[in-house]
C-alpha positions as YAML, in Angstrom:
chain: A
units: angstrom
residues:
- id: 1
  name: MET
  ca: [-6.63, -4.00, 6.12]
- id: 2
  name: ILE
  ca: [-7.36, -7.66, 5.37]
- id: 3
  name: ARG
  ca: [-11.07, -7.25, 5.98]
- id: 4
  name: LEU
  ca: [-11.14, -4.18, 3.71]
- id: 5
  name: LEU
  ca: [-9.26, -6.00, 0.96]
- id: 6
  name: HIS
  ca: [-11.75, -8.86, 1.11]
- id: 7
  name: HIS
  ca: [-14.70, -6.47, 1.10]
- id: 8
  name: TYR
  ca: [-13.55, -4.32, -1.83]
- id: 9
  name: LEU
  ca: [-11.32, -6.54, -3.96]
- id: 10
  name: GLN
  ca: [-12.16, -10.17, -3.07]
- id: 11
  name: PRO
  ca: [-8.59, -11.45, -3.56]
- id: 12
  name: GLU
  ca: [-7.91, -15.18, -3.84]
- id: 13
  name: SER
  ca: [-5.20, -14.94, -1.23]
- id: 14
  name: VAL
  ca: [-3.73, -12.44, 1.20]
- id: 15
  name: VAL
  ca: [-0.53, -12.65, 3.22]
- id: 16
  name: GLY
  ca: [-0.21, -10.37, 6.23]
- id: 17
  name: VAL
  ca: [3.13, -9.96, 8.01]
- id: 18
  name: GLU
  ca: [3.12, -8.45, 11.50]
- id: 19
  name: LEU
  ca: [5.90, -8.25, 14.06]
- id: 20
  name: ASN
  ca: [3.70, -7.79, 17.14]
- id: 21
  name: PRO
  ca: [1.83, -10.95, 18.22]
- id: 22
  name: ILE
  ca: [-0.74, -8.84, 20.07]
- id: 23
  name: HIS
  ca: [-1.64, -7.05, 16.83]
- id: 24
  name: LEU
  ca: [-2.10, -10.43, 15.16]
- id: 25
  name: GLN
  ca: [-4.38, -11.60, 17.97]
- id: 26
  name: VAL
  ca: [-6.45, -8.41, 17.74]
- id: 27
  name: ALA
  ca: [-6.73, -8.91, 13.97]
- id: 28
  name: ARG
  ca: [-7.96, -12.45, 14.50]
- id: 29
  name: ASP
  ca: [-10.34, -11.69, 17.38]
- id: 30
  name: PHE
  ca: [-11.86, -8.37, 16.31]
- id: 31
  name: PHE
  ca: [-11.24, -7.84, 12.59]
- id: 32
  name: GLU
  ca: [-12.09, -11.24, 11.08]
- id: 33
  name: ALA
  ca: [-8.57, -11.61, 9.68]
- id: 34
  name: GLU
  ca: [-8.66, -15.40, 9.66]
- id: 35
  name: GLN
  ca: [-10.56, -16.17, 6.50]
- id: 36
  name: PRO
  ca: [-10.06, -18.71, 3.72]
- id: 37
  name: GLY
  ca: [-7.04, -17.73, 1.65]
- id: 38
  name: VAL
  ca: [-5.52, -15.56, 4.39]
- id: 39
  name: THR
  ca: [-2.08, -16.35, 5.79]
- id: 40
  name: LEU
  ca: [-0.96, -14.41, 8.84]
- id: 41
  name: VAL
  ca: [2.76, -14.42, 9.54]
- id: 42
  name: GLU
  ca: [4.32, -13.31, 12.81]
- id: 43
  name: GLY
  ca: [7.70, -11.90, 11.91]
- id: 44
  name: ASP
  ca: [9.84, -9.03, 10.75]
- id: 45
  name: ALA
  ca: [8.61, -7.69, 7.40]
- id: 46
  name: ARG
  ca: [12.12, -6.94, 6.15]
- id: 47
  name: ALA
  ca: [13.31, -10.50, 6.81]
- id: 48
  name: TRP
  ca: [10.12, -11.98, 5.34]
- id: 49
  name: VAL
  ca: [10.41, -9.92, 2.15]
- id: 50
  name: GLU
  ca: [14.08, -10.84, 1.73]
- id: 51
  name: SER
  ca: [13.43, -14.57, 2.20]
- id: 52
  name: TYR
  ca: [10.20, -14.84, 0.15]
- id: 53
  name: ARG
  ca: [10.57, -17.08, -2.93]
- id: 54
  name: GLY
  ca: [6.95, -17.87, -3.79]
- id: 55
  name: GLU
  ca: [4.59, -16.72, -6.53]
- id: 56
  name: PRO
  ca: [4.52, -12.98, -7.24]
- id: 57
  name: PHE
  ca: [1.71, -10.80, -5.93]
- id: 58
  name: ASP
  ca: [-0.69, -8.53, -7.81]
- id: 59
  name: MET
  ca: [-0.44, -5.99, -5.02]
- id: 60
  name: VAL
  ca: [1.90, -5.31, -2.11]
- id: 61
  name: ILE
  ca: [0.86, -2.86, 0.60]
- id: 62
  name: ASP
  ca: [3.50, -1.35, 2.88]
- id: 63
  name: ASP
  ca: [1.93, 0.27, 5.93]
- id: 64
  name: LEU
  ca: [4.84, -0.31, 8.28]
- id: 65
  name: PHE
  ca: [4.75, 2.20, 11.10]
- id: 66
  name: GLY
  ca: [6.06, 2.39, 14.62]
- id: 67
  name: ASP
  ca: [6.43, 5.36, 16.91]
- id: 68
  name: THR
  ca: [9.04, 7.48, 18.61]
- id: 69
  name: ASP
  ca: [7.92, 9.47, 21.65]
- id: 70
  name: GLY
  ca: [4.29, 8.92, 20.63]
- id: 71
  name: GLU
  ca: [4.80, 10.19, 17.06]
- id: 72
  name: ALA
  ca: [4.13, 7.79, 14.20]
- id: 73
  name: GLU
  ca: [7.03, 7.11, 11.87]
- id: 74
  name: ARG
  ca: [7.83, 4.59, 9.18]
- id: 75
  name: ALA
  ca: [9.36, 1.44, 10.60]
- id: 76
  name: ILE
  ca: [11.41, 0.90, 7.44]
- id: 77
  name: THR
  ca: [12.61, 3.83, 5.33]
- id: 78
  name: ALA
  ca: [11.24, 3.62, 1.78]
- id: 79
  name: SER
  ca: [14.72, 3.68, 0.27]
- id: 80
  name: GLY
  ca: [15.55, 2.46, -3.21]
- id: 81
  name: VAL
  ca: [16.76, -0.82, -1.72]
- id: 82
  name: TRP
  ca: [13.52, -1.40, 0.23]
- id: 83
  name: MET
  ca: [11.28, -0.39, -2.67]
- id: 84
  name: GLY
  ca: [13.30, -2.62, -5.00]
- id: 85
  name: SER
  ca: [12.82, -5.52, -2.58]
- id: 86
  name: LEU
  ca: [9.07, -4.92, -2.52]
- id: 87
  name: ALA
  ca: [8.91, -4.54, -6.32]
- id: 88
  name: ARG
  ca: [10.61, -7.94, -6.66]
- id: 89
  name: LEU
  ca: [7.50, -9.48, -5.06]
- id: 90
  name: LEU
  ca: [5.16, -8.12, -7.77]
- id: 91
  name: THR
  ca: [3.88, -9.42, -11.08]
- id: 92
  name: PRO
  ca: [5.02, -7.17, -13.98]
- id: 93
  name: GLU
  ca: [1.72, -5.27, -13.93]
- id: 94
  name: GLY
  ca: [1.42, -5.37, -10.14]
- id: 95
  name: ALA
  ca: [0.82, -2.43, -7.80]
- id: 96
  name: LEU
  ca: [2.92, -1.31, -4.86]
- id: 97
  name: VAL
  ca: [1.00, 0.82, -2.36]
- id: 98
  name: ILE
  ca: [3.00, 2.57, 0.36]
- id: 99
  name: ASN
  ca: [1.71, 4.73, 3.20]
- id: 100
  name: PHE
  ca: [4.05, 7.68, 3.84]
- id: 101
  name: GLY
  ca: [3.90, 10.01, 6.82]
- id: 102
  name: SER
  ca: [3.81, 13.04, 4.51]
- id: 103
  name: ARG
  ca: [3.98, 14.18, 0.91]
- id: 104
  name: GLU
  ca: [7.61, 15.17, 1.54]
- id: 105
  name: GLU
  ca: [8.44, 11.65, 2.69]
- id: 106
  name: LEU
  ca: [6.86, 10.24, -0.48]
- id: 107
  name: ARG
  ca: [8.82, 12.70, -2.62]
- id: 108
  name: GLY
  ca: [12.05, 11.65, -0.88]
- id: 109
  name: SER
  ca: [11.43, 7.92, -1.37]
- id: 110
  name: GLY
  ca: [13.50, 5.46, -3.35]
- id: 111
  name: TYR
  ca: [11.29, 5.93, -6.39]
- id: 112
  name: PHE
  ca: [12.90, 9.33, -6.89]
- id: 113
  name: THR
  ca: [16.44, 8.33, -5.91]
- id: 114
  name: ASN
  ca: [16.94, 4.90, -7.50]
- id: 115
  name: GLN
  ca: [16.75, 4.64, -11.29]
- id: 116
  name: ARG
  ca: [16.08, 0.90, -11.22]
- id: 117
  name: VAL
  ca: [13.00, 1.47, -9.04]
- id: 118
  name: THR
  ca: [11.91, 4.43, -11.20]
- id: 119
  name: ARG
  ca: [12.11, 2.30, -14.37]
- id: 120
  name: ARG
  ca: [10.17, -0.56, -12.74]
- id: 121
  name: PHE
  ca: [6.93, 1.43, -12.53]
- id: 122
  name: ASN
  ca: [5.01, 2.86, -15.48]
- id: 123
  name: ALA
  ca: [2.77, 5.14, -13.45]
- id: 124
  name: VAL
  ca: [2.96, 6.65, -9.98]
- id: 125
  name: HIS
  ca: [0.16, 8.44, -8.17]
- id: 126
  name: GLU
  ca: [-0.15, 10.28, -4.88]
- id: 127
  name: LEU
  ca: [-3.37, 9.91, -2.90]
- id: 128
  name: THR
  ca: [-4.12, 12.32, -0.03]
- id: 129
  name: LEU
  ca: [-7.06, 13.17, 2.19]
- id: 130
  name: PRO
  ca: [-7.62, 16.74, 3.40]
- id: 131
  name: LEU
  ca: [-7.69, 15.94, 7.12]
- id: 132
  name: PHE
  ca: [-4.54, 13.81, 7.17]
- id: 133
  name: GLU
  ca: [-0.85, 14.56, 6.73]
- id: 134
  name: ASN
  ca: [0.06, 11.20, 5.26]
- id: 135
  name: ALA
  ca: [0.28, 10.46, 1.55]
- id: 136
  name: ILE
  ca: [-0.28, 7.14, -0.16]
- id: 137
  name: GLY
  ca: [2.09, 6.32, -3.01]
- id: 138
  name: VAL
  ca: [0.54, 4.08, -5.67]
- id: 139
  name: PHE
  ca: [3.26, 2.63, -7.90]
- id: 140
  name: LEU
  ca: [1.83, 0.77, -10.89]
- id: 141
  name: GLY
  ca: [3.39, -1.69, -13.30]
- id: 142
  name: GLU
  ca: [0.89, -0.64, -15.94]
- id: 143
  name: ALA
  ca: [0.28, 2.98, -16.90]
- id: 144
  name: LEU
  ca: [-3.06, 4.36, -15.70]
- id: 145
  name: GLN
  ca: [-4.29, 7.92, -15.74]
- id: 146
  name: PRO
  ca: [-5.85, 9.44, -12.60]
- id: 147
  name: SER
  ca: [-9.24, 9.40, -14.32]
- id: 148
  name: GLU
  ca: [-8.96, 5.62, -14.72]
- id: 149
  name: LEU
  ca: [-8.14, 5.23, -11.03]
- id: 150
  name: HIS
  ca: [-11.08, 7.48, -10.07]
- id: 151
  name: THR
  ca: [-13.38, 5.32, -12.18]
- id: 152
  name: SER
  ca: [-12.03, 2.14, -10.58]
- id: 153
  name: LEU
  ca: [-12.60, 3.55, -7.09]
- id: 154
  name: GLN
  ca: [-16.14, 4.63, -7.93]
- id: 155
  name: GLU
  ca: [-16.93, 1.12, -9.20]
- id: 156
  name: LEU
  ca: [-15.99, -0.47, -5.88]
- id: 157
  name: SER
  ca: [-19.08, -1.12, -3.81]
- id: 158
  name: GLY
  ca: [-19.14, 0.58, -0.45]
- id: 159
  name: VAL
  ca: [-16.65, 3.38, -1.05]
- id: 160
  name: GLY
  ca: [-19.35, 6.04, -1.07]
- id: 161
  name: ALA
  ca: [-17.78, 7.55, 2.05]
- id: 162
  name: LEU
  ca: [-14.94, 8.74, -0.17]
- id: 163
  name: TYR
  ca: [-17.36, 10.95, -2.12]
- id: 164
  name: VAL
  ca: [-19.56, 13.98, -1.39]
- id: 165
  name: ASP
  ca: [-22.17, 14.94, -3.99]
- id: 166
  name: GLY
  ca: [-20.44, 12.64, -6.47]
- id: 167
  name: ARG
  ca: [-17.08, 14.36, -6.01]
- id: 168
  name: PRO
  ca: [-14.13, 12.63, -4.35]
- id: 169
  name: LYS
  ca: [-13.03, 13.71, -0.86]
- id: 170
  name: TYR
  ca: [-9.52, 12.56, -1.69]
- id: 171
  name: ARG
  ca: [-6.98, 14.12, -4.02]
- id: 172
  name: LEU
  ca: [-5.23, 11.99, -6.57]
- id: 173
  name: ARG
  ca: [-2.25, 13.29, -8.53]
- id: 174
  name: ARG
  ca: [-0.08, 11.58, -11.08]
- id: 175
  name: ILE
  ca: [3.59, 11.94, -10.26]
- id: 176
  name: GLU
  ca: [5.87, 12.43, -13.25]
...
């Protein structure tokens, strides 16, 4: 993810938190994760989020998965408490991006069950790809229409693989 963020968004800084030291070593050795402005933290994401007291972030990405009997599942349920903790890390106009195992999991998340989390975000979008079950929730501090997000994606260099004949392969829906 860090390499992709650098390629598409060129952020000034990135913090990656990973529990498994082997995953961190693989990121360093094979995915060029150690770059200027990148901080890799070995630790539990929940504890790190709760203890963080630094500058707010423009974007927080939650892609926390583990497995049970070989099936992928979220490592931390996206409850109202967890989403509120992640939202606390953001600038007022910041974006929270969460990978969910399914559309149903997204629809059952803390955004829909916790009014404080609901009020925190001015726009919420669901991003899906036809060959995958998972759904990406994009929770925005500033209101954007799907057409504005499509335009932003098209302007990123190198995302041509997301398009066929100028049309997106993905589906983007605004959630009301």
